[in-house]
Tab-separated table of C-alpha atoms and ligand atoms in Angstrom:
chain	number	residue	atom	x	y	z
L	115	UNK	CA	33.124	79.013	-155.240
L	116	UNK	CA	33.430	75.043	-155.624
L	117	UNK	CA	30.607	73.635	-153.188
L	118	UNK	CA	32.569	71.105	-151.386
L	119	UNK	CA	31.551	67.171	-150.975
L	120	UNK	CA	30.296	65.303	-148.685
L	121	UNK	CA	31.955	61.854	-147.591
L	122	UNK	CA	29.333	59.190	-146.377
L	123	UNK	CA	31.244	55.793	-145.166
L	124	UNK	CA	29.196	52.849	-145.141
L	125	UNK	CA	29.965	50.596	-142.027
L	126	UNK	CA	27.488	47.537	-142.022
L	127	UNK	CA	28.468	45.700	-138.617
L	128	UNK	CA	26.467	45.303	-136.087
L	129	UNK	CA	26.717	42.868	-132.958
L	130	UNK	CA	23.392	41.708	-133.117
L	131	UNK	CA	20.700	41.986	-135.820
L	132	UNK	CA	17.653	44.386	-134.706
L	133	UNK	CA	14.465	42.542	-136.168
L	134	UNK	CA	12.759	45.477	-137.892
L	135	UNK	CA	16.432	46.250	-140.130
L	136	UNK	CA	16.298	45.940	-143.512
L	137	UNK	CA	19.987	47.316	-144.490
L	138	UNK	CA	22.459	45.869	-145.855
L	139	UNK	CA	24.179	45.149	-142.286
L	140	UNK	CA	25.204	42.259	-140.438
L	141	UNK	CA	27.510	40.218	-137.898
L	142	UNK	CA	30.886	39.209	-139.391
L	143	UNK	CA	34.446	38.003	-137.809
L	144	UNK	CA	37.295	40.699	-137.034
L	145	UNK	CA	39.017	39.363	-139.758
L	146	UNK	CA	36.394	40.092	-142.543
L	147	UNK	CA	35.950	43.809	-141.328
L	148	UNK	CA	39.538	44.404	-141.347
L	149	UNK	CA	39.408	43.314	-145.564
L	150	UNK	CA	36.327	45.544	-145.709
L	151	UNK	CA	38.247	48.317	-144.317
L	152	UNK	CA	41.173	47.926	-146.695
L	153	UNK	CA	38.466	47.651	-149.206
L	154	UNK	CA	37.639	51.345	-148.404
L	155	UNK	CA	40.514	52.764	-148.727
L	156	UNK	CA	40.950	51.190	-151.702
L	157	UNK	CA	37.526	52.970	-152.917
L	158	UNK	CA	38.857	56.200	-151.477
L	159	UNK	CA	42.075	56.133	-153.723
L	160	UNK	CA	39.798	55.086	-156.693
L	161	UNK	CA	37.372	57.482	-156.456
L	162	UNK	CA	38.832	60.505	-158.807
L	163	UNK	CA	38.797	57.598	-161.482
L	164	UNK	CA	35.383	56.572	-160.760
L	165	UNK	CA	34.372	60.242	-160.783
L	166	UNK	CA	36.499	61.161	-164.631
L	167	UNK	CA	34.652	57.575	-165.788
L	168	UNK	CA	31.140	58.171	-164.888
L	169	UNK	CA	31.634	61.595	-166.419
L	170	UNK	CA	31.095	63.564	-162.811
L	171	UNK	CA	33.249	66.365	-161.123
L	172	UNK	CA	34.759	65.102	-157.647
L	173	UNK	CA	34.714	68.067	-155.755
L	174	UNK	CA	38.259	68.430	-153.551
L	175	UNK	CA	37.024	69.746	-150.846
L	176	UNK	CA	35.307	68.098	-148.231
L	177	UNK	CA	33.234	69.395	-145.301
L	178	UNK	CA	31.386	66.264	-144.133
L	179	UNK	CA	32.247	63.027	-143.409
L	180	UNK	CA	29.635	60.467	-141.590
L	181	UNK	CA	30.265	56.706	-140.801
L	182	UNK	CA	26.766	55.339	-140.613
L	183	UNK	CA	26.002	51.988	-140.486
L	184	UNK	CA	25.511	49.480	-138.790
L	185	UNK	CA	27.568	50.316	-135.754
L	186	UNK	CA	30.866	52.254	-136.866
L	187	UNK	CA	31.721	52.403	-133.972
L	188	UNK	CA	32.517	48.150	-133.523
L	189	UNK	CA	36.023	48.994	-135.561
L	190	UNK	CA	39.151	49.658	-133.848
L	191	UNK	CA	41.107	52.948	-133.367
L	192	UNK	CA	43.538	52.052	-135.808
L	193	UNK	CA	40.967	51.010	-138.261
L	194	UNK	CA	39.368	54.648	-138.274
L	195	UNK	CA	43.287	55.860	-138.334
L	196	UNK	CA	43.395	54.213	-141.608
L	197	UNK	CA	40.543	55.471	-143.489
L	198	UNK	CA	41.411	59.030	-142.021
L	199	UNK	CA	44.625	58.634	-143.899
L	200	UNK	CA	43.286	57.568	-146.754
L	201	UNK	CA	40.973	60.819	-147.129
L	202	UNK	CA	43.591	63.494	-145.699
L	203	UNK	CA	45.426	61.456	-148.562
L	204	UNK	CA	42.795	61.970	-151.577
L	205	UNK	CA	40.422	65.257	-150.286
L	206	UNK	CA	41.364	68.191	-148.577
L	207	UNK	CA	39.269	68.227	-145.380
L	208	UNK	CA	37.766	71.458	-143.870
L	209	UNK	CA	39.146	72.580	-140.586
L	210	UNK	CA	35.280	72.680	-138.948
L	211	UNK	CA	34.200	69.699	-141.133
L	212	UNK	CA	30.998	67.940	-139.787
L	213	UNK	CA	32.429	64.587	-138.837
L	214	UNK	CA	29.886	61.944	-137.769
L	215	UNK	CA	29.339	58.381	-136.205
L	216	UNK	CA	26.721	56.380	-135.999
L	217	UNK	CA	26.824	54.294	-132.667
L	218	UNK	CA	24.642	51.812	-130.452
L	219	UNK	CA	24.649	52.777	-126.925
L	220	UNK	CA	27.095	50.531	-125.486
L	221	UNK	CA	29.319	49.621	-127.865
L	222	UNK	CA	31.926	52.417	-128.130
L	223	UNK	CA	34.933	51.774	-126.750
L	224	UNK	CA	37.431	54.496	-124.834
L	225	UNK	CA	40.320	54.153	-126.477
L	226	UNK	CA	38.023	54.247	-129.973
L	227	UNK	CA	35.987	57.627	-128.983
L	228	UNK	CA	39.430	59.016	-127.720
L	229	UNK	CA	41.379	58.083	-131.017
L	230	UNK	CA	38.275	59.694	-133.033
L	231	UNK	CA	38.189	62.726	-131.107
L	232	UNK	CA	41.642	63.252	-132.076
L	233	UNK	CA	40.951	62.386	-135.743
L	234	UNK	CA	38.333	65.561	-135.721
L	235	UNK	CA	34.960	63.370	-134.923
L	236	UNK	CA	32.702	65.860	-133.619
L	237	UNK	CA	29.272	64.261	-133.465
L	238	UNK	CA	28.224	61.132	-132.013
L	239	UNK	CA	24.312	59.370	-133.148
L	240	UNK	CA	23.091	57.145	-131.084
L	241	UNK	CA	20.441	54.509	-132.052
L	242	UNK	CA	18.553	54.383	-128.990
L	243	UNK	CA	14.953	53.591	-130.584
L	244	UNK	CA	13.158	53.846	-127.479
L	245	UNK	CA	14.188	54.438	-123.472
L	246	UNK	CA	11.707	51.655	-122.631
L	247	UNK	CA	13.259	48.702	-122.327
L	248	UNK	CA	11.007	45.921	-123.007
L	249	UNK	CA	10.494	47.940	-126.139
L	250	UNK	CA	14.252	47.646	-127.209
L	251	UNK	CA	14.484	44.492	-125.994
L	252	UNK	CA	11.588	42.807	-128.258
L	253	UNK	CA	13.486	43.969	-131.753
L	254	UNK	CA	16.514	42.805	-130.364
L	255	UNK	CA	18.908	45.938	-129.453
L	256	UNK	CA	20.917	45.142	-126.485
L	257	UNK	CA	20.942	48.596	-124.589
L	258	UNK	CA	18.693	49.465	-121.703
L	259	UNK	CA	17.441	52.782	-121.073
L	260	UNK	CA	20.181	53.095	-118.215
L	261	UNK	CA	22.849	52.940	-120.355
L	262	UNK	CA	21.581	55.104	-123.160
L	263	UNK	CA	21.716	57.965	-120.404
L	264	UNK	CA	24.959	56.959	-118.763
L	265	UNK	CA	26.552	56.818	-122.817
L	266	UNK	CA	25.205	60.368	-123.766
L	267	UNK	CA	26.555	61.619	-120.878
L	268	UNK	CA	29.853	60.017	-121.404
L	269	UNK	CA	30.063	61.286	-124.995
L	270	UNK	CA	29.138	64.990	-124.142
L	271	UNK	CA	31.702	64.747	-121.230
L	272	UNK	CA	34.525	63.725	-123.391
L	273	UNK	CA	33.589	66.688	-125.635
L	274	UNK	CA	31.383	66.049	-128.057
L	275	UNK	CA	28.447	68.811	-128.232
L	276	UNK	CA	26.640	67.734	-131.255
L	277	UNK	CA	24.641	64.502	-130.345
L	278	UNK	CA	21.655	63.033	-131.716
L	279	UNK	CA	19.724	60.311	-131.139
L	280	UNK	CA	17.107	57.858	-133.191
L	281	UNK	CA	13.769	57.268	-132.054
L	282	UNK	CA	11.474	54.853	-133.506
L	283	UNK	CA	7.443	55.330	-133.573
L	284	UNK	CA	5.635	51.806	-133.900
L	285	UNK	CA	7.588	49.119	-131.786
L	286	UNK	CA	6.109	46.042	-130.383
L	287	UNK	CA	4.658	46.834	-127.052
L	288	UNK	CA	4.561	50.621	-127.388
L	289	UNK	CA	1.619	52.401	-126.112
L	290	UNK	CA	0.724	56.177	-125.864
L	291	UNK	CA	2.179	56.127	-122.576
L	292	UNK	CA	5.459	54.583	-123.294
L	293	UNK	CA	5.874	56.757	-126.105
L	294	UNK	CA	5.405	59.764	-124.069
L	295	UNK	CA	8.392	58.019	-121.881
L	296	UNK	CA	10.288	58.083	-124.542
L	297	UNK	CA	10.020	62.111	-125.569
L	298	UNK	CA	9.937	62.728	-122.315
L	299	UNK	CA	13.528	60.817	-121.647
L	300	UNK	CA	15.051	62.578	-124.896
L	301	UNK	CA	13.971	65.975	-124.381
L	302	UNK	CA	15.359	65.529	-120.655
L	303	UNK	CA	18.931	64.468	-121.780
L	304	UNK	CA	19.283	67.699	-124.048
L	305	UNK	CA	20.760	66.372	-126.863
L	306	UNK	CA	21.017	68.768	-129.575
L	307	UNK	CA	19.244	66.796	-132.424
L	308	UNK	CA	16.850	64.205	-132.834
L	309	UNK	CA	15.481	62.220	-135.871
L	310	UNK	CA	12.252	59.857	-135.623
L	311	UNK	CA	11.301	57.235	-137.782
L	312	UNK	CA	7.712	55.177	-138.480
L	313	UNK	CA	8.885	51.258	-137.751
L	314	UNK	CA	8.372	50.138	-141.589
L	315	UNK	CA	6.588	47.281	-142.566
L	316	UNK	CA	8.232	45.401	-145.388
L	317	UNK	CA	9.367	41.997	-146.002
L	318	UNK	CA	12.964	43.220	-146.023
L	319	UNK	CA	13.043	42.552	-142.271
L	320	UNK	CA	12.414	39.682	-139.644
L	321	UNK	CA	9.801	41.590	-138.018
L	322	UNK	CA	8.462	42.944	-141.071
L	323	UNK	CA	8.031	40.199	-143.208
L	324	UNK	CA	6.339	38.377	-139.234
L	325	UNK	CA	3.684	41.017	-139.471
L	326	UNK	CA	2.659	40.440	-143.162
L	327	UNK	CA	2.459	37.224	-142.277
L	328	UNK	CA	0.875	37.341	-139.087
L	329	UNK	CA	3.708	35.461	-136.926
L	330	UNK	CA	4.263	35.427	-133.849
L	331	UNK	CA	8.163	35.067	-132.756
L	332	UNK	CA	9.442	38.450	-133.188
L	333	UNK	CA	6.062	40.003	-131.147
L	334	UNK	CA	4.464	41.212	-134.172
L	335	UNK	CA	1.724	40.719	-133.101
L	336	UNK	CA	2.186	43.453	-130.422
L	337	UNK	CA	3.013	45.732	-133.274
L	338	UNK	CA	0.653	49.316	-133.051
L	339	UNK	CA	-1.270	50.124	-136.211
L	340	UNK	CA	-0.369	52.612	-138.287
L	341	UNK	CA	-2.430	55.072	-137.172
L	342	UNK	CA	-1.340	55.061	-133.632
L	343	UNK	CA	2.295	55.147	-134.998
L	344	UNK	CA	1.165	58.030	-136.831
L	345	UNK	CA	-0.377	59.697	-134.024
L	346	UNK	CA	2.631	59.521	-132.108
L	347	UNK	CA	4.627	60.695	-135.093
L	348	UNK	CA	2.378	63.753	-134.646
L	349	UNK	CA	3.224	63.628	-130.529
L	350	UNK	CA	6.996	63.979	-131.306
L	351	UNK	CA	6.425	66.616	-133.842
L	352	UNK	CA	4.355	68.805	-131.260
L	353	UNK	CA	6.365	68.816	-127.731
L	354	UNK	CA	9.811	68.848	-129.859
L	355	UNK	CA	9.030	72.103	-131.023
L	356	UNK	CA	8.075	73.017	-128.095
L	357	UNK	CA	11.030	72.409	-125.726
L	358	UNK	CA	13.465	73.720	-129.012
L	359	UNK	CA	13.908	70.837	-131.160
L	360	UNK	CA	12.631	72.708	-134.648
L	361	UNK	CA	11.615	70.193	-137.174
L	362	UNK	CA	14.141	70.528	-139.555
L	363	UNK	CA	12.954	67.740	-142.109
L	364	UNK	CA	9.897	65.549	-142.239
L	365	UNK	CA	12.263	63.064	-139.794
L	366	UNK	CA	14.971	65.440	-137.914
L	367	UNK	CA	14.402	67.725	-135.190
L	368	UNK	CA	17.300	70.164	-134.600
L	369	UNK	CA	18.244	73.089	-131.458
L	370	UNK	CA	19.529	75.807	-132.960
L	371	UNK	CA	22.473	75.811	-135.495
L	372	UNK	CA	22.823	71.897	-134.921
L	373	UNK	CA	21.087	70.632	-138.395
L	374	UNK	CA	22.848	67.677	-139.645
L	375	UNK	CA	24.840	69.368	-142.080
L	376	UNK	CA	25.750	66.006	-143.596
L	377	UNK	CA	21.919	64.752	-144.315
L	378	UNK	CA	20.962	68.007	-145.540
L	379	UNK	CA	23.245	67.994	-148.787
L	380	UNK	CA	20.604	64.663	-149.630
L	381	UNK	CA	18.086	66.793	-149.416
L	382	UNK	CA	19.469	70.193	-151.397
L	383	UNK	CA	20.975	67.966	-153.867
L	384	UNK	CA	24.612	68.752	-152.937
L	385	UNK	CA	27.215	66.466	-154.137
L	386	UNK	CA	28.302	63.342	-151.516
L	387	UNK	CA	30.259	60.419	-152.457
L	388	UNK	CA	29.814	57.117	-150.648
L	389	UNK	CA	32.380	54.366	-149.643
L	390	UNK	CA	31.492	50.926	-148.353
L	391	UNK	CA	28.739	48.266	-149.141
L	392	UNK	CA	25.368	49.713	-150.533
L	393	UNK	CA	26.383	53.742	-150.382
L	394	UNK	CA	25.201	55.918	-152.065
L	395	UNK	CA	26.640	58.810	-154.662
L	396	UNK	CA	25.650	61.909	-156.456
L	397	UNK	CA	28.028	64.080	-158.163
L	398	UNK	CA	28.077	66.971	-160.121
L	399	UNK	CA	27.848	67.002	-164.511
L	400	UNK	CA	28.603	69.855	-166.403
L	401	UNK	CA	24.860	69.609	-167.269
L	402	UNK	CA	23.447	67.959	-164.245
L	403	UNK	CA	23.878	64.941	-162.206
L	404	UNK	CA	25.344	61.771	-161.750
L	405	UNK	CA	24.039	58.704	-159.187
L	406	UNK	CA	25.207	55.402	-158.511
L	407	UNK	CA	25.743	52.739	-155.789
L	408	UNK	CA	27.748	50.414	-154.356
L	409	UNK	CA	26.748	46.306	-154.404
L	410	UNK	CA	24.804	45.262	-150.874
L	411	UNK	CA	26.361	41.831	-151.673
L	412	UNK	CA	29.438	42.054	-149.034
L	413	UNK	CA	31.406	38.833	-150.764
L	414	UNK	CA	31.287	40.590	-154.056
L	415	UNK	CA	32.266	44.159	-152.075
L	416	UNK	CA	35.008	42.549	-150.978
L	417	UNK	CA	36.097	40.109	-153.101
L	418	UNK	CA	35.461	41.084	-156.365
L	419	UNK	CA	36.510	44.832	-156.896
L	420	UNK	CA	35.124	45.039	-160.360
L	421	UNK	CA	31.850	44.094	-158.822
L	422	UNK	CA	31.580	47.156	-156.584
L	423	UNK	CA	28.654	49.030	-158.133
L	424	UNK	CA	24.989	47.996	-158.900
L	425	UNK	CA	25.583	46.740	-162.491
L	426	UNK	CA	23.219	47.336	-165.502
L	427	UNK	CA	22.819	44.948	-168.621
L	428	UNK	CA	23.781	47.159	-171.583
L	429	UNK	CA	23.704	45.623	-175.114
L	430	UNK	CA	26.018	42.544	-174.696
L	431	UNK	CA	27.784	44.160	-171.586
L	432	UNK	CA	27.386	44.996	-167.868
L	433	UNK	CA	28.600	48.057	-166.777
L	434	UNK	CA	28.212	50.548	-163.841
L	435	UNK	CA	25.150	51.449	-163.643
L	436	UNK	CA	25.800	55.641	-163.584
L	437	UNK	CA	22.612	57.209	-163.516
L	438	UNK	CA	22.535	60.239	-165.366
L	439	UNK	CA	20.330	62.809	-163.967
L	440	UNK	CA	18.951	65.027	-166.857
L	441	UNK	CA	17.179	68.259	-166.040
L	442	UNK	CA	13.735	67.257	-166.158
L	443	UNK	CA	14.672	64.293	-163.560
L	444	UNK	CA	16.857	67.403	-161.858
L	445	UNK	CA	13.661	69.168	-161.705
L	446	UNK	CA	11.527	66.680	-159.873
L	447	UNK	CA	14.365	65.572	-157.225
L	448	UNK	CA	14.212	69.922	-156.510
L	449	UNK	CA	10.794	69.178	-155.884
L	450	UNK	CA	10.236	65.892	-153.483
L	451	UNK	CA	13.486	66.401	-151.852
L	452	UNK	CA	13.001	70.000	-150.989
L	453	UNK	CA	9.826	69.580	-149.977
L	454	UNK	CA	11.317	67.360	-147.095
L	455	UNK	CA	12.649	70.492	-145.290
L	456	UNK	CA	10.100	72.410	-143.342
L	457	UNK	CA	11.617	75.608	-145.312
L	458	UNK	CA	10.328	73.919	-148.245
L	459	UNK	CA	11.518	75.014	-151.808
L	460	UNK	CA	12.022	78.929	-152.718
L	461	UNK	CA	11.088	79.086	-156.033
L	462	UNK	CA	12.846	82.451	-156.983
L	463	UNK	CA	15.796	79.635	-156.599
L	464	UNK	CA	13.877	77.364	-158.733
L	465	UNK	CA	12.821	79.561	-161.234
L	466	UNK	CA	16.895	80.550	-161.657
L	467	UNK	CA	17.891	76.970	-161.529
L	468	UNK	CA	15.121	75.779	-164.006
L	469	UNK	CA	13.895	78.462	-165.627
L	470	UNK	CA	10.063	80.012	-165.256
L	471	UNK	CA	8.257	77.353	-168.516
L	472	UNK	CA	9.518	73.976	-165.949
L	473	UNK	CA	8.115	75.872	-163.061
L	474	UNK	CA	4.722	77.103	-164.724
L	475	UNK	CA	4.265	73.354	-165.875
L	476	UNK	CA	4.568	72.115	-162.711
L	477	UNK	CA	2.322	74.341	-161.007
L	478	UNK	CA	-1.009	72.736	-161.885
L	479	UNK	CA	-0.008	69.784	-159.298
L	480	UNK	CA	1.378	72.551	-156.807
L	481	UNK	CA	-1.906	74.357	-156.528
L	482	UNK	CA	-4.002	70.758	-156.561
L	483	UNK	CA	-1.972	69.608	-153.390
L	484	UNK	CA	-2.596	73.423	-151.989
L	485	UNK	CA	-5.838	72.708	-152.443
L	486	UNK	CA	-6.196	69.379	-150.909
L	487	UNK	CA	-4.531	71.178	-148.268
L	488	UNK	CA	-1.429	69.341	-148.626
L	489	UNK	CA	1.183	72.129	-149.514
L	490	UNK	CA	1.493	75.497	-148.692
L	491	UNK	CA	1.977	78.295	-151.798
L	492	UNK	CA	3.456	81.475	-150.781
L	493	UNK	CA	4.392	83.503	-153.485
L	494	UNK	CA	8.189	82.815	-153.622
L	495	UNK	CA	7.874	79.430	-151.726
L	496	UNK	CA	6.204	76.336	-151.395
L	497	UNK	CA	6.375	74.053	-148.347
L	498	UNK	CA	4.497	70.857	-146.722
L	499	UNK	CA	1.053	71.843	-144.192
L	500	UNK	CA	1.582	70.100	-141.303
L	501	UNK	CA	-1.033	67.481	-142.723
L	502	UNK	CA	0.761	67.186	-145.867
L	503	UNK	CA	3.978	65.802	-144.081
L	504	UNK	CA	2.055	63.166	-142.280
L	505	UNK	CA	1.550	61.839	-146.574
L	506	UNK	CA	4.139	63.171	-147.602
L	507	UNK	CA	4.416	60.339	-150.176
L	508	UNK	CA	1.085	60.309	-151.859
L	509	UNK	CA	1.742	64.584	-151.782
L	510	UNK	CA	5.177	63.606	-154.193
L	511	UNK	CA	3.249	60.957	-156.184
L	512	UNK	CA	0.724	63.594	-156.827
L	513	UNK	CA	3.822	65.881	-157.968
L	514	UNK	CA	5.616	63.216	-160.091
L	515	UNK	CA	2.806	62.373	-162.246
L	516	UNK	CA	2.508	64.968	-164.466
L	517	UNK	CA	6.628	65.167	-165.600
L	518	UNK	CA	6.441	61.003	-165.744
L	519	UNK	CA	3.816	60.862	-168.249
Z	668	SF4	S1	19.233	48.763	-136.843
Z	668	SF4	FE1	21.363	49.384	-136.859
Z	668	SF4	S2	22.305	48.177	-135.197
Z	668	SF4	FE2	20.350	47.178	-135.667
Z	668	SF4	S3	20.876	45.601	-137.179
Z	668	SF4	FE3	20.266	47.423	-138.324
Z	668	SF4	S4	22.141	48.501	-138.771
Z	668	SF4	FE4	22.580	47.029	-137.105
């Protein structure tokens, strides 16, 4: 059986910029994101050519499809009518495909959700960040905690059953007791599927780069430490599970049968092509893998086609930059990707996929993280302790070395 694609769309508009967002997204006229659109659908008709040239197999078959963003849901009905065309056009799309988008309370119209429930859309993710709303307020998102509710409700009423929201440990002005609000508020509107994040520090973003540099005019000053971000983290983790929200992956929390089955081909290395500004790809080799990107320089995305993928200097020319994933590389992706999912990695799989000499090597660094009590070996699988997910970095690190040198 072919295992059918994935189809992310990238859709980097947003009506205002949240401080703490490092992605490629921003606030452009009507008339730019109706070029970008065109732009995609361009990339959508190109893609079987992209595909034969970076030597990959473009699976036909597609049983996903998630516009993520930025807010997807800022373009018009007949803008999502267009790209919908375009992919009924190229792929041939599963009658229960998983079709996402990526939303901020507030800002999806009618006429939009009704045209996209007709198109097959089937799941709605809301950015809500937090139900406080001096919290949401201080990074700059322009929902309250009122209208988060009224906007879930809205979606599930108009038929949507799969919705998830974001939540977002570590914004200025969160305490304890606000962040207990905020569980509190998303296990009471029973949405199906919830992902947290840990605000990241990094000087990719206004309220990043304000912390490193101890500023004060995006509050980052009333920024929690790490630990207490952490701690929450930890919070989430615990009374999720308990009212039925499984932790699915280190960040995703999931009732029953409502996994994003989009995200999780990232993390079991299925193949997914991405459209738009800064996506993503990984497609299948006859001996492996294949990744590239797309440029996060919008002008080049959509004026200079040629310029669409991250370039690499080779010899005396620039060219795509198609990474080609060999088996050893193959091998560690299994590992720190796999490792994400609470089910962790069965290794009866990984012996198959590998063979038993890769897995044998590898197992020196398996049993030193079981050890530091950072992974747990059973003895046809290998998943994250509870403590081990908290670093899950430094655990991968630890796992990466020994193949890297
Ligand atoms: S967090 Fe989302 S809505 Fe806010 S600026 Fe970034 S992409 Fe846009």
């Amino acid at each position: 059986m072919v295992t059918p694609l994935g189809v992310y769309i990238s859709v980097p508009f947003c009506k205002a910029k949240c401080t703490f967002c490092n992605f490629a997204s921003g606030v452009f006229a009507a008339e730019r994101m109706q070029h970008y659109v065109d732009r995609v659908c361009d990339e959508i008709s190109a893609a079987r050519d992209v595909a034969a040239k970076s030597g990959a197999r473009l699976p036909e078959f597609v049983d996903t499809i998630y516009f993520g963003g930025g807010t997807p849901s800022l373009l018009s009905a007949q803008q999502f009518r267009q790209m919908f065309q375009r992919l009924r056009g190229e792929f041939e799309l599963a009658r229960d495909a998983e079709i996402t988008l990526e939303c901020a309370p507030g800002q999806l119209g009618d006429e939009t959700l009704d045209d996209l429930l007709r198109l097959g859309m089937n799941r709605v993710s809301f950015g809500v960040q937090s139900f406080v709303d001096r919290e949401t307020a201080a990074v700059g998102r322009l929902h309250t905690q009122r209208e988060c509710e009224a906007e879930i409700l809205r979606v599930h009423n108009a038929g949507i059953k799969d919705i998830s929201i974001d939540l977002i440990a570590g914004l200025p002005y969160q305490t304890r007791e606000s962040w207990q609000y905020s569980l509190d508020q998303a296990i009471a509107c029973k949405v199906q599927h919830v992902s947290v994040y840990m605000l990241e520090v990094d000087e990719e973003s206004r309220l990043g780069e304000e912390v490193l540099a101890k500023g004060t005019r995006y509050h980052a000053s009333a920024v929690p430490s790490e630990d207490e971000s952490a701690d929450w983290y930890q919070m989430a983790c615990e009374q999720f599970d308990a009212a039925g929200l499984r932790q699915y992956e280190i960040s995703n929390f999931a009732r029953g049968g409502h996994a994003s089955r989009h995200n999780l081909k990232y993390w079991q290395r299925l193949p997914y092509i991405g459209f738009g500004l800064d996506a993503h790809s990984m497609l299948p080799t006859d001996v492996g893998a294949v990744r590239f990107a797309n440029t996060s320089d919008m002008d080049a995305y959509i004026d200079r086609p040629e310029a669409v993928f991250r370039q690499l200097q080779k010899k005396n020319a620039i060219e795509p930059d198609f990474d080609v994933i060999d088996l050893d590389r193959a091998f560690e992706e299994e590992l720190f990707l796999g490792l994400r999912l609470t089910e962790g990695i069965d290794l009866h799989r990984l012996r198959a996929g590998f063979g038993e000499t890769m897995v044998q090597d590898a197992m020196s660094a398996l049993l030193e993280a079981h050890e530091a009590g950072l992974l747990e070996l059973e003895a046809d699988r290998i998943r994250l302790t509870v403590r081990g997910r908290m670093v899950s970095n430094e655990v991968f690190s630890r796992l990466l070395v020994p193949s890297a040198a």
